[in-house]
Amino acid sequence: MRDFRGRVKSGSTPVDCERRRKLLVLSVLVCMAVLVVRAIDLQVFDKQFLQKQGNKTYVTDVVVPAYRGMIRDRNGEPLAVSTPMQSIWVNAKDHHQAEQDFEDELKKRKKSPEEIAVRLKDYRATTRAAIREMERLLDLPPGKVAGLLNDNPKRQFAYVIRRIEPPRAEQVKNLKIAGVNFDREFKRFYPAGAVSAHVVGFTDLNDAGQEGIEKGYEDVLKGVPGRKRVIRDGKQHIIEDVENVRDPAPGRDLQLSIDQRIQYIAYKELQRAVAENNAKSASLVVLDAKNGEILAAVSLPPFNPNAREDLKENLYRNRAMTEIFEPGSTVKPFVVAAALDGGYVRPNALFVTHGVFPIGKHTVRDVHNYGTLDLTHVIKKSSNVAVSQMALKMPPKYFWGIYNQLGFGKSAEAGFPGEASGRLLHYSKMKDFDRATLSFGYGLSASVVQLAKSYTALADDGVLHSVSLLKRDEDPNPVRVFSAKTAQSVRKMMETVIMKDGTAYEARVDGYTVAGKTGTVKKAAGAHGYTSNKYFAVFAGIAPASDPRLIITVMIDEPSAGKYYGGLVSAPVFSRVMTGALRVLDIPPDREDTMPIMLSHRNSPADSHDID
């Protein structure tokens, strides 16, 4: 074999590896130098380039709004719901930067100054036209959006409009105006409108409860917003969702004890009474006599929670829960029950009234001289003199204790924000005349719901119930105040108030027995005592009296159309609302002999037709 090792081809030269290595290193160093110079140029001399590039896209976190819980009535009917809406806001800085970017792009394309001027003029004209169209679509005053964009070119956030329907927002979006942005929010809607407004309340623009149940149960209803990470462009538009940081947690739903059917009946009838009697305001409460659920709570004057612009704050108040008044003669049945239960009077006791009753330097008077009255006629005729005599037979501590147990002087705790506590003089400060005035409902104050609550002690055979605006199966905190025998006896006496010669014949309900009590109360005038021509007309009643299911209390403030007695002004409202409520709840009549006679029309011979 031939050995070719060591042989070199003629004409060839050895490879210079060292030279190549030096050339490669030099090339790398040159590239590195170029990069360093470019970095210095961008970071020191031409910083705007990097800023523009950085502004084009960036990652940020955005809030994902949470759904607020619904409010429903006891039958599941919606009283407050949240609807997805769109809010529109502007970034003036981005708006003006977009125009600058447009101009820079023209210059980059080497356009002539004349062409740039023409193109910029067209751009601005198109933008102004789009802004005017946006204002038209949103029913905004001309110049409103233009002002937000141009008054402060550096402003980065300003709301144009909150919570509009998505289709309208989409029309605005299609205009493609630089610096105009869109966010998803929720708008609270109240299907029942003014009918349940004072109970449900409303939320503000940030979806936080401001009045009523919306405020009282804010922590329950409000949701917890979520967060997601997104990529935005320089115009604040979301280009891409990166990741979900936290899911939004919706608020919990609330089911109220309110029966919207009864609420509507009560609202319409109270509204009618206010108009007929030219009254200042009014309120009404319907209670379930067995477990204290509030089935209706109406206050007037009304307001519409779906359109609250230019409304005064005093219209928002739920008068049934937060305003107090002296209940007048509606408390007299409690005085009779307390005297009977404590053994301070006998069931067959008689009271000689004479129409006046001196107590020290003061005198208690009746409207008429009723002569000698038994307990039933004390309530039927509503004698101030007789109940004053009864009150003075009872020790102050015992007398006060009954009123205190009934809930006077403390909040009804129905679950409504800002509930009134009313006022009740402590027994240690009571003088004889104080006890007398307390016996016929002066010198203490209560709300309409407090008065309704106190009547549960008569309706449920001596057991006082707590009251609730939330649906429940039973009362967790019943308290016995009177014996069953006493409560039934007093309730029977109260039935006579509804008779023709009683003070509230207008409160009768066809087909049902009714037990009730009127109150006609002079309004206090501060240090000047009581007014002579301003009244609260009050009525509190129970039906069916034989087996109570419902309690209704009505208060009408300053009726001024001629009538002002509780039996003439408030009793008719009770009658109409109770009639409707008993029918809605399908409660059977307990006195069919008082039901209207329904006449049936039989066919006469002339109406008949022969068939062959």
Coordinates of C-alpha atoms in Angstrom, one line a residue:
M1 CA 0.0 0.0 0.0
R2 CA 1.0 3.6 -0.7
D3 CA 1.6 6.0 2.2
F4 CA 0.2 9.4 1.4
R5 CA 0.9 10.9 4.9
G6 CA 3.1 13.9 4.8
R7 CA 2.5 14.7 1.2
V8 CA 1.3 18.2 0.3
K9 CA -0.5 19.0 -2.9
S10 CA 1.5 21.2 -5.2
G11 CA 0.5 24.8 -5.2
S12 CA -1.5 24.9 -1.8
T13 CA -0.7 27.0 1.3
P14 CA -1.4 26.4 5.0
V15 CA -4.7 27.8 6.5
D16 CA -4.2 30.9 8.7
C17 CA -6.6 30.1 11.7
E18 CA -5.2 32.9 13.8
R19 CA -6.2 35.6 11.3
R20 CA -9.8 34.3 11.1
R21 CA -10.2 34.2 14.8
K22 CA -9.1 37.9 15.1
L23 CA -11.5 38.8 12.4
L24 CA -14.4 37.1 14.2
V25 CA -13.6 38.8 17.5
L26 CA -13.4 42.2 15.8
S27 CA -16.8 41.7 14.2
V28 CA -18.4 40.8 17.5
L29 CA -16.8 43.9 19.2
V30 CA -18.1 46.1 16.4
C31 CA -21.6 44.8 16.8
M32 CA -21.5 45.3 20.5
A33 CA -20.3 48.8 20.1
V34 CA -23.1 49.6 17.7
L35 CA -25.7 48.2 20.1
V36 CA -24.2 50.2 23.0
V37 CA -24.3 53.4 20.9
R38 CA -27.9 52.7 19.9
A39 CA -28.9 52.1 23.4
I40 CA -27.3 55.3 24.6
D41 CA -29.0 57.2 21.7
L42 CA -32.4 55.8 22.6
Q43 CA -32.1 56.2 26.3
V44 CA -30.4 59.6 26.4
F45 CA -30.9 61.4 23.1
D46 CA -34.0 59.9 21.6
K47 CA -36.1 58.9 24.6
Q48 CA -39.5 59.6 22.9
F49 CA -39.1 56.6 20.6
L50 CA -39.1 54.2 23.5
Q51 CA -41.9 56.0 25.3
K52 CA -44.1 55.7 22.2
Q53 CA -43.3 52.1 21.8
G54 CA -44.0 51.4 25.5
N55 CA -47.3 53.3 25.3
K56 CA -48.4 51.2 22.4
T57 CA -48.9 48.0 24.6
Y58 CA -48.7 47.3 28.2
V59 CA -50.0 44.8 30.8
T60 CA -52.3 46.0 33.5
D61 CA -55.0 44.7 35.9
V62 CA -58.6 45.7 35.5
V63 CA -61.6 45.4 37.9
V64 CA -64.3 43.0 36.9
P65 CA -67.6 44.3 38.5
A66 CA -69.6 41.9 40.6
Y67 CA -73.3 41.3 40.3
R68 CA -75.4 42.8 43.2
G69 CA -77.8 40.4 44.8
M70 CA -81.5 40.6 43.9
I71 CA -84.3 41.7 46.3
R72 CA -87.5 39.8 46.0
D73 CA -90.8 39.8 47.7
R74 CA -92.1 36.8 49.7
N75 CA -93.5 35.2 46.5
G76 CA -90.3 35.6 44.5
E77 CA -91.3 38.7 42.6
P78 CA -88.3 41.0 41.8
L79 CA -88.2 44.3 43.7
A80 CA -84.6 45.2 42.8
V81 CA -82.4 43.7 40.0
S82 CA -79.1 44.6 38.4
T83 CA -78.8 45.0 34.7
P84 CA -75.5 45.0 32.7
M85 CA -74.8 48.4 31.3
Q86 CA -72.0 50.4 29.7
S87 CA -70.3 53.5 31.0
I88 CA -68.4 55.9 28.7
W89 CA -65.3 57.9 29.8
V90 CA -62.7 59.9 27.9
N91 CA -58.9 60.2 28.1
A92 CA -58.1 63.6 26.7
K93 CA -54.4 62.9 26.6
D94 CA -54.8 59.9 24.4
H95 CA -57.3 61.8 22.2
H96 CA -54.7 64.5 21.4
Q97 CA -51.8 62.0 21.2
A98 CA -53.8 60.1 18.5
E99 CA -53.8 63.3 16.4
Q100 CA -50.1 63.8 17.0
D101 CA -49.4 60.2 15.9
F102 CA -51.4 60.7 12.8
E103 CA -49.3 63.8 11.9
D104 CA -46.0 61.9 12.7
E105 CA -47.0 59.1 10.4
L106 CA -47.6 61.5 7.5
K107 CA -44.2 63.0 8.1
K108 CA -42.6 59.6 8.2
R109 CA -44.1 58.9 4.8
K110 CA -42.4 62.0 3.5
K111 CA -45.6 63.8 2.7
S112 CA -45.4 67.5 1.8
P113 CA -46.3 70.2 4.3
E114 CA -49.2 71.2 2.1
E115 CA -50.6 67.6 2.0
I116 CA -50.1 67.2 5.8
A117 CA -52.1 70.4 6.4
V118 CA -54.9 69.2 4.2
R119 CA -54.9 65.7 5.7
L120 CA -54.9 67.1 9.3
K121 CA -57.8 69.4 8.5
D122 CA -59.8 66.5 7.2
Y123 CA -58.9 64.4 10.3
R124 CA -60.0 67.1 12.7
A125 CA -63.3 67.7 10.7
T126 CA -64.1 64.0 10.8
T127 CA -63.3 63.9 14.6
R128 CA -65.5 66.9 15.3
A129 CA -68.4 65.4 13.3
A130 CA -68.0 62.1 15.2
I131 CA -68.0 63.9 18.5
R132 CA -71.2 65.8 17.6
E133 CA -72.9 62.5 16.6
M134 CA -71.8 61.0 19.9
E135 CA -73.4 63.8 21.8
R136 CA -76.6 63.3 19.8
L137 CA -76.7 59.6 20.4
L138 CA -76.3 60.2 24.2
D139 CA -78.7 63.1 24.4
L140 CA -75.9 65.3 25.8
P141 CA -75.7 69.1 25.4
P142 CA -73.7 70.2 22.4
G143 CA -70.1 70.7 23.3
K144 CA -70.2 68.5 26.4
V145 CA -67.8 65.8 25.1
A146 CA -65.7 68.3 23.1
G147 CA -65.2 70.2 26.3
L148 CA -64.1 67.1 28.3
L149 CA -61.5 66.4 25.5
N150 CA -60.2 69.9 24.9
D151 CA -60.5 71.9 28.2
N152 CA -57.6 70.0 29.7
P153 CA -55.5 68.1 27.1
K154 CA -53.6 66.3 29.8
R155 CA -56.6 64.9 31.6
Q156 CA -56.6 61.1 31.5
F157 CA -60.0 60.3 33.0
A158 CA -63.5 61.9 32.9
Y159 CA -66.9 60.2 32.8
V160 CA -69.1 61.2 29.9
I161 CA -72.1 59.2 31.0
R162 CA -72.8 56.3 33.4
R163 CA -74.8 53.2 32.8
I164 CA -76.4 53.3 29.4
E165 CA -77.9 50.5 27.4
P166 CA -75.3 48.4 25.6
P167 CA -76.9 49.0 22.1
R168 CA -76.5 52.8 22.5
A169 CA -72.9 52.3 23.7
E170 CA -72.2 50.1 20.7
Q171 CA -73.3 52.9 18.4
V172 CA -70.9 55.3 20.1
K173 CA -68.1 52.6 19.9
N174 CA -68.7 52.3 16.1
L175 CA -67.7 56.0 15.8
K176 CA -64.2 55.0 16.7
I177 CA -63.3 58.3 18.4
A178 CA -59.7 58.2 19.9
G179 CA -59.7 58.6 23.7
V180 CA -63.3 57.4 24.2
N181 CA -63.4 54.3 26.3
F182 CA -66.1 51.9 27.6
D183 CA -66.5 50.0 30.9
R184 CA -69.0 47.4 31.9
E185 CA -71.1 48.3 35.0
F186 CA -74.4 47.4 36.5
K187 CA -77.5 49.5 36.8
R188 CA -80.0 48.9 39.6
F189 CA -83.6 48.7 38.4
Y190 CA -86.7 48.6 40.5
P191 CA -89.7 46.9 38.8
A192 CA -92.2 48.0 41.4
G193 CA -91.2 51.7 41.1
A194 CA -92.8 54.0 43.7
V195 CA -95.0 51.2 45.2
S196 CA -92.2 49.7 47.2
A197 CA -89.6 52.4 47.0
H198 CA -89.6 53.4 50.7
V199 CA -89.0 49.8 51.7
V200 CA -86.4 48.7 49.1
G201 CA -84.5 52.0 48.9
F202 CA -82.0 52.6 46.1
T203 CA -78.3 52.6 45.3
D204 CA -76.0 55.4 44.1
L205 CA -73.9 55.5 40.9
N206 CA -71.3 53.3 42.5
D207 CA -74.0 50.7 43.2
A208 CA -73.8 51.2 47.0
G209 CA -77.0 51.2 49.0
Q210 CA -78.2 54.6 50.1
E211 CA -81.6 54.1 51.6
G212 CA -83.9 51.3 52.8
I213 CA -83.1 47.6 52.5
E214 CA -80.4 48.4 49.9
K215 CA -78.6 50.3 52.6
G216 CA -79.4 48.2 55.6
Y217 CA -78.2 45.0 53.9
E218 CA -75.4 46.4 51.9
D219 CA -72.9 43.8 53.2
V220 CA -75.2 41.0 52.1
L221 CA -76.3 42.4 48.7
K222 CA -73.0 43.8 47.4
G223 CA -70.6 41.5 45.5
V224 CA -66.8 41.3 45.7
P225 CA -65.3 42.6 42.4
G226 CA -62.9 40.4 40.5
R227 CA -59.7 41.2 38.7
K228 CA -58.2 40.1 35.4
R229 CA -54.8 40.9 33.8
V230 CA -55.1 42.3 30.3
I231 CA -53.0 43.9 27.5
R232 CA -54.0 47.4 26.5
D233 CA -52.9 49.5 23.6
G234 CA -52.0 53.2 23.9
K235 CA -55.6 54.1 23.5
Q236 CA -56.6 52.2 26.6
H237 CA -58.4 49.5 24.5
I238 CA -58.1 46.0 25.8
I239 CA -56.2 43.9 23.1
E240 CA -56.1 40.6 24.9
D241 CA -57.0 38.9 28.2
V242 CA -53.8 37.5 29.8
E243 CA -55.2 35.7 32.9
N244 CA -58.0 35.7 35.4
V245 CA -56.6 37.0 38.7
R246 CA -59.7 36.6 40.8
D247 CA -63.3 35.8 39.8
P248 CA -66.0 38.3 40.9
A249 CA -68.2 37.0 43.8
P250 CA -71.9 38.0 43.3
G251 CA -73.9 39.4 46.2
R252 CA -76.5 37.2 47.9
D253 CA -80.2 37.6 47.1
L254 CA -82.7 38.8 49.8
Q255 CA -86.3 37.6 50.1
L256 CA -88.4 40.1 52.0
S257 CA -91.6 39.4 53.9
I258 CA -93.4 42.0 51.8
D259 CA -96.2 40.7 49.6
Q260 CA -96.1 42.9 46.6
R261 CA -99.8 42.3 45.9
I262 CA -100.8 43.6 49.3
Q263 CA -98.2 46.4 49.0
Y264 CA -99.8 47.6 45.8
I265 CA -103.4 47.6 47.3
A266 CA -102.1 49.5 50.3
Y267 CA -100.2 52.0 48.2
K268 CA -103.2 52.8 46.0
E269 CA -105.7 53.1 48.8
L270 CA -103.4 55.3 50.9
Q271 CA -102.7 57.5 47.9
R272 CA -106.4 57.9 47.4
A273 CA -107.0 58.8 51.0
V274 CA -104.2 61.4 51.0
A275 CA -105.7 63.0 47.9
E276 CA -109.3 62.9 49.2
N277 CA -108.3 64.4 52.6
N278 CA -105.7 66.8 51.2
A279 CA -103.2 65.4 53.7
K280 CA -99.6 66.3 54.2
S281 CA -98.3 62.7 54.4
A282 CA -99.4 59.2 55.4
S283 CA -98.1 55.7 56.3
L284 CA -99.5 52.2 56.7
V285 CA -98.2 48.8 57.8
V286 CA -99.7 45.4 57.4
L287 CA -98.5 42.7 59.7
D288 CA -99.0 38.9 59.9
A289 CA -100.6 38.5 63.3
K290 CA -99.2 35.1 63.9
N291 CA -95.4 35.6 63.3
G292 CA -94.8 39.3 62.9
E293 CA -93.9 39.4 59.2
I294 CA -94.4 42.8 57.6
L295 CA -96.5 42.1 54.6
A296 CA -96.8 45.8 53.5
A297 CA -95.2 49.1 54.5
V298 CA -96.3 52.2 52.6
S299 CA -95.2 55.8 53.0
L300 CA -96.4 58.9 51.2
P301 CA -95.6 61.2 49.4
P302 CA -93.9 58.8 47.0
F303 CA -90.8 58.8 44.9
N304 CA -89.7 56.8 41.9
P305 CA -86.3 55.1 42.5
N306 CA -85.8 54.7 38.8
A307 CA -85.8 58.4 38.2
R308 CA -84.5 60.3 41.2
E309 CA -83.3 63.5 39.5
D310 CA -84.2 66.7 41.4
L311 CA -86.0 64.9 44.2
K312 CA -85.8 66.2 47.8
E313 CA -84.2 64.1 50.5
N314 CA -87.4 64.2 52.7
L315 CA -89.2 62.1 50.0
Y316 CA -86.9 59.2 50.6
R317 CA -87.8 58.7 54.3
N318 CA -89.8 55.7 55.2
R319 CA -92.3 57.3 57.5
A320 CA -93.8 54.0 58.7
M321 CA -90.4 53.1 60.1
T322 CA -88.6 56.3 60.9
E323 CA -91.1 59.0 61.9
I324 CA -92.9 59.1 65.2
F325 CA -96.2 60.5 66.5
E326 CA -98.3 60.3 69.6
P327 CA -100.6 57.3 69.1
G328 CA -103.6 58.8 71.0
S329 CA -106.6 56.6 71.8
T330 CA -105.2 53.5 69.9
V331 CA -103.4 52.6 73.2
K332 CA -106.5 52.5 75.3
P333 CA -107.1 48.7 74.8
F334 CA -103.6 48.1 76.4
V335 CA -104.6 50.1 79.5
V336 CA -107.8 48.0 79.9
A337 CA -105.8 44.8 79.4
A338 CA -103.1 45.9 81.9
A339 CA -105.7 46.8 84.5
L340 CA -107.5 43.5 84.1
D341 CA -104.4 41.3 84.0
G342 CA -103.0 43.0 87.1
G343 CA -106.2 42.7 89.0
Y344 CA -106.6 46.4 89.4
V345 CA -110.1 46.4 87.9
R346 CA -112.7 43.7 87.7
P347 CA -114.4 42.6 84.4
N348 CA -117.7 44.1 85.6
A349 CA -116.2 47.3 86.8
L350 CA -118.1 50.6 86.2
F351 CA -116.6 54.1 85.8
V352 CA -118.4 57.3 86.5
T353 CA -117.0 59.8 84.0
H354 CA -119.1 63.1 84.2
G355 CA -117.1 64.3 81.1
V356 CA -114.3 65.8 83.2
F357 CA -111.7 64.4 85.7
P358 CA -109.5 66.9 87.7
I359 CA -106.0 65.7 88.5
G360 CA -104.2 68.3 90.6
K361 CA -104.0 71.5 88.6
H362 CA -104.9 69.7 85.4
T363 CA -108.2 68.4 84.0
V364 CA -108.8 65.4 81.7
R365 CA -111.9 65.8 79.4
D366 CA -114.1 63.7 77.2
V367 CA -115.7 64.9 74.0
H368 CA -119.1 64.2 75.7
N369 CA -120.4 63.3 79.1
Y370 CA -120.7 59.6 78.8
G371 CA -122.0 59.0 82.3
T372 CA -121.3 55.6 83.8
L373 CA -119.4 53.2 81.5
D374 CA -118.5 49.5 81.7
L375 CA -115.2 48.4 80.2
T376 CA -116.6 47.6 76.8
H377 CA -118.1 51.1 76.5
V378 CA -114.9 52.7 77.8
I379 CA -113.3 51.4 74.6
K380 CA -116.3 51.8 72.4
K381 CA -116.8 55.5 73.4
S382 CA -113.1 56.1 73.8
S383 CA -113.4 57.8 77.2
N384 CA -110.2 59.6 78.3
V385 CA -111.7 60.1 81.8
A386 CA -112.3 56.4 82.4
V387 CA -108.9 55.2 81.2
S388 CA -107.2 57.9 83.3
Q389 CA -109.0 56.5 86.3
M390 CA -107.8 53.1 85.4
A391 CA -104.2 54.2 85.0
L392 CA -104.2 55.8 88.4
K393 CA -105.2 52.5 90.0
M394 CA -102.0 50.9 88.7
P395 CA -98.5 51.5 90.2
P396 CA -96.3 53.6 88.0
K397 CA -93.7 50.8 87.6
Y398 CA -96.3 48.2 86.6
F399 CA -98.1 50.6 84.2
W400 CA -94.8 51.6 82.6
G401 CA -93.7 48.0 82.5
I402 CA -96.6 47.0 80.3
Y403 CA -95.9 49.8 77.8
N404 CA -92.2 48.9 77.9
Q405 CA -93.0 45.2 77.2
L406 CA -95.2 46.3 74.3
G407 CA -92.1 47.9 72.7
F408 CA -92.8 51.6 73.3
G409 CA -89.7 53.7 73.7
K410 CA -87.4 51.3 71.8
S411 CA -86.8 50.3 68.2
A412 CA -89.1 47.8 66.7
E413 CA -86.0 46.1 65.2
A414 CA -87.7 45.2 61.9
G415 CA -84.3 45.2 60.1
F416 CA -84.7 48.7 58.6
P417 CA -81.9 51.3 58.8
G418 CA -82.7 54.3 61.0
E419 CA -85.7 52.9 62.7
A420 CA -87.2 55.3 65.3
S421 CA -87.3 54.3 68.9
G422 CA -90.0 56.7 70.0
R423 CA -90.3 58.1 73.5
L424 CA -91.6 56.7 76.8
L425 CA -91.3 58.5 80.1
H426 CA -89.6 56.4 82.8
Y427 CA -91.8 55.4 85.7
S428 CA -89.5 57.1 88.2
K429 CA -90.3 60.5 86.7
M430 CA -94.1 59.9 86.3
K431 CA -96.6 62.0 88.1
D432 CA -100.3 61.3 88.3
F433 CA -101.1 63.5 85.3
D434 CA -98.4 61.8 83.3
R435 CA -100.0 58.4 83.8
A436 CA -103.3 59.9 82.9
T437 CA -102.1 61.3 79.6
L438 CA -100.1 58.2 78.8
S439 CA -103.4 56.2 79.2
F440 CA -104.9 58.0 76.2
G441 CA -101.8 58.1 74.1
Y442 CA -100.2 61.5 74.8
G443 CA -96.8 61.9 76.3
L444 CA -95.4 58.9 74.4
S445 CA -94.5 58.5 70.8
A446 CA -94.2 55.6 68.4
S447 CA -93.8 54.8 64.7
V448 CA -96.6 53.1 62.7
V449 CA -94.6 49.8 62.7
Q450 CA -94.2 50.1 66.5
L451 CA -97.9 50.5 66.9
A452 CA -98.6 47.5 64.6
K453 CA -96.1 45.4 66.6
S454 CA -97.8 46.3 69.9
Y455 CA -101.2 45.1 68.5
T456 CA -99.8 41.6 68.1
A457 CA -100.1 41.2 71.9
L458 CA -103.9 41.6 71.4
A459 CA -104.2 39.6 68.2
D460 CA -102.2 36.5 69.2
D461 CA -103.9 36.0 72.6
G462 CA -101.5 38.0 74.7
V463 CA -98.2 37.1 72.9
L464 CA -96.2 40.0 71.5
H465 CA -94.2 39.2 68.3
S466 CA -91.1 40.7 67.0
V467 CA -91.4 42.1 63.5
S468 CA -89.4 41.4 60.4
L469 CA -88.9 42.6 56.9
L470 CA -87.4 39.3 55.9
K471 CA -89.4 36.3 55.1
R472 CA -89.5 33.7 58.0
D473 CA -91.6 30.7 59.0
E474 CA -92.0 31.7 62.7
D475 CA -91.1 34.3 65.2
P476 CA -88.0 33.3 67.1
N477 CA -88.6 35.8 70.0
P478 CA -92.3 35.7 71.1
V479 CA -93.0 37.3 74.5
R480 CA -96.2 36.9 76.6
V481 CA -97.5 40.2 77.8
F482 CA -101.1 39.5 78.6
S483 CA -103.0 36.3 79.5
A484 CA -104.9 34.7 76.6
K485 CA -108.2 35.2 78.5
T486 CA -107.5 39.0 78.9
A487 CA -106.4 39.5 75.3
Q488 CA -109.5 37.7 73.9
S489 CA -111.8 39.7 76.2
V490 CA -110.3 43.0 75.2
R491 CA -110.4 42.0 71.5
K492 CA -114.1 41.3 71.9
M493 CA -114.6 44.8 73.4
M494 CA -112.7 46.3 70.4
E495 CA -115.3 44.7 68.1
T496 CA -117.9 47.2 69.4
V497 CA -115.8 50.1 68.0
I498 CA -116.8 48.9 64.5
M499 CA -120.5 48.9 65.3
K500 CA -122.8 51.6 63.9
D501 CA -122.7 53.5 67.2
G502 CA -119.0 53.0 67.6
T503 CA -116.2 55.4 66.6
A504 CA -115.1 53.4 63.5
Y505 CA -118.1 52.0 61.6
E506 CA -116.2 52.8 58.4
A507 CA -113.6 50.2 59.3
R508 CA -116.0 47.2 58.8
V509 CA -115.1 44.5 56.4
D510 CA -117.9 42.5 54.7
G511 CA -117.8 38.9 55.8
Y512 CA -115.3 39.3 58.6
T513 CA -115.3 40.4 62.2
V514 CA -113.0 43.3 62.9
A515 CA -111.5 44.6 66.2
G516 CA -109.9 48.0 66.2
K517 CA -109.4 51.3 67.8
T518 CA -109.4 54.9 66.5
G519 CA -107.1 57.7 67.4
T520 CA -107.5 61.4 66.7
V521 CA -104.4 63.2 68.0
K522 CA -103.6 66.9 68.1
K523 CA -100.2 67.6 66.8
A524 CA -97.6 69.0 69.2
A525 CA -96.4 72.5 68.7
G526 CA -93.2 72.4 70.8
A527 CA -93.2 74.8 73.7
H528 CA -96.6 76.1 72.7
G529 CA -98.4 72.9 73.7
Y530 CA -100.7 71.4 71.0
T531 CA -102.1 72.9 67.8
S532 CA -105.8 73.5 67.6
N533 CA -106.4 72.6 64.0
K534 CA -103.7 70.0 63.0
Y535 CA -104.2 66.3 63.7
F536 CA -102.9 62.8 63.1
A537 CA -105.8 60.6 62.1
V538 CA -105.0 57.0 63.3
F539 CA -106.6 53.6 63.2
A540 CA -105.3 50.2 64.2
G541 CA -107.3 47.1 63.6
I542 CA -107.3 43.3 63.5
A543 CA -109.1 40.8 61.3
P544 CA -110.7 38.3 61.4
A545 CA -111.3 39.1 65.1
S546 CA -112.3 35.5 65.9
D547 CA -109.0 34.1 64.7
P548 CA -106.7 37.1 63.9
R549 CA -104.5 36.8 60.8
L550 CA -103.7 40.4 59.9
I551 CA -103.0 43.7 61.7
I552 CA -103.2 47.0 59.9
T553 CA -102.2 50.4 61.3
V554 CA -102.9 53.6 59.4
M555 CA -101.7 57.1 60.1
I556 CA -102.7 60.1 58.0
D557 CA -100.9 63.4 58.8
E558 CA -102.8 66.7 58.8
P559 CA -106.0 65.8 56.8
S560 CA -107.3 69.2 55.9
A561 CA -110.3 68.6 53.6
G562 CA -112.8 68.9 56.5
K563 CA -112.7 65.5 58.2
Y564 CA -109.9 64.7 60.6
Y565 CA -111.2 62.0 63.0
G566 CA -109.4 58.6 62.8
G567 CA -112.7 56.9 62.3
L568 CA -113.6 59.0 59.3
V569 CA -110.2 59.4 57.6
S570 CA -108.1 56.3 58.4
A571 CA -110.7 53.7 59.2
P572 CA -112.0 53.6 55.5
V573 CA -108.4 53.0 54.3
F574 CA -108.1 50.1 56.8
S575 CA -111.4 48.6 55.5
R576 CA -110.4 48.7 51.8
V577 CA -106.8 47.4 52.4
M578 CA -107.9 44.7 54.8
T579 CA -110.6 43.6 52.3
G580 CA -108.1 43.3 49.5
A581 CA -105.5 41.6 51.7
L582 CA -107.9 38.9 53.1
R583 CA -108.9 38.1 49.5
V584 CA -105.3 37.9 48.3
L585 CA -104.4 35.5 51.1
D586 CA -107.6 33.5 50.6
I587 CA -108.5 33.8 54.3
P588 CA -112.1 32.4 54.7
P589 CA -114.8 34.7 56.1
D590 CA -115.8 34.3 59.8
R591 CA -119.1 36.2 59.6
E592 CA -120.9 35.3 56.4
D593 CA -124.1 37.0 57.6
T594 CA -122.5 40.4 56.8
M595 CA -121.4 39.4 53.2
P596 CA -123.1 41.2 50.3
I597 CA -126.0 39.4 48.8
M598 CA -125.2 38.2 45.3
L599 CA -128.3 38.2 43.1
S600 CA -128.5 35.6 40.4
H601 CA -130.4 36.3 37.2
R602 CA -132.7 33.4 36.1
N603 CA -133.7 33.2 32.5
S604 CA -137.3 34.3 31.9
P605 CA -139.6 32.5 29.4
A606 CA -138.8 35.3 27.0
D607 CA -135.1 34.5 27.3
S608 CA -135.4 30.8 26.7
H609 CA -135.0 29.1 23.3
D610 CA -136.8 26.0 22.2
I611 CA -134.8 23.2 20.7
D612 CA -136.5 21.0 18.1

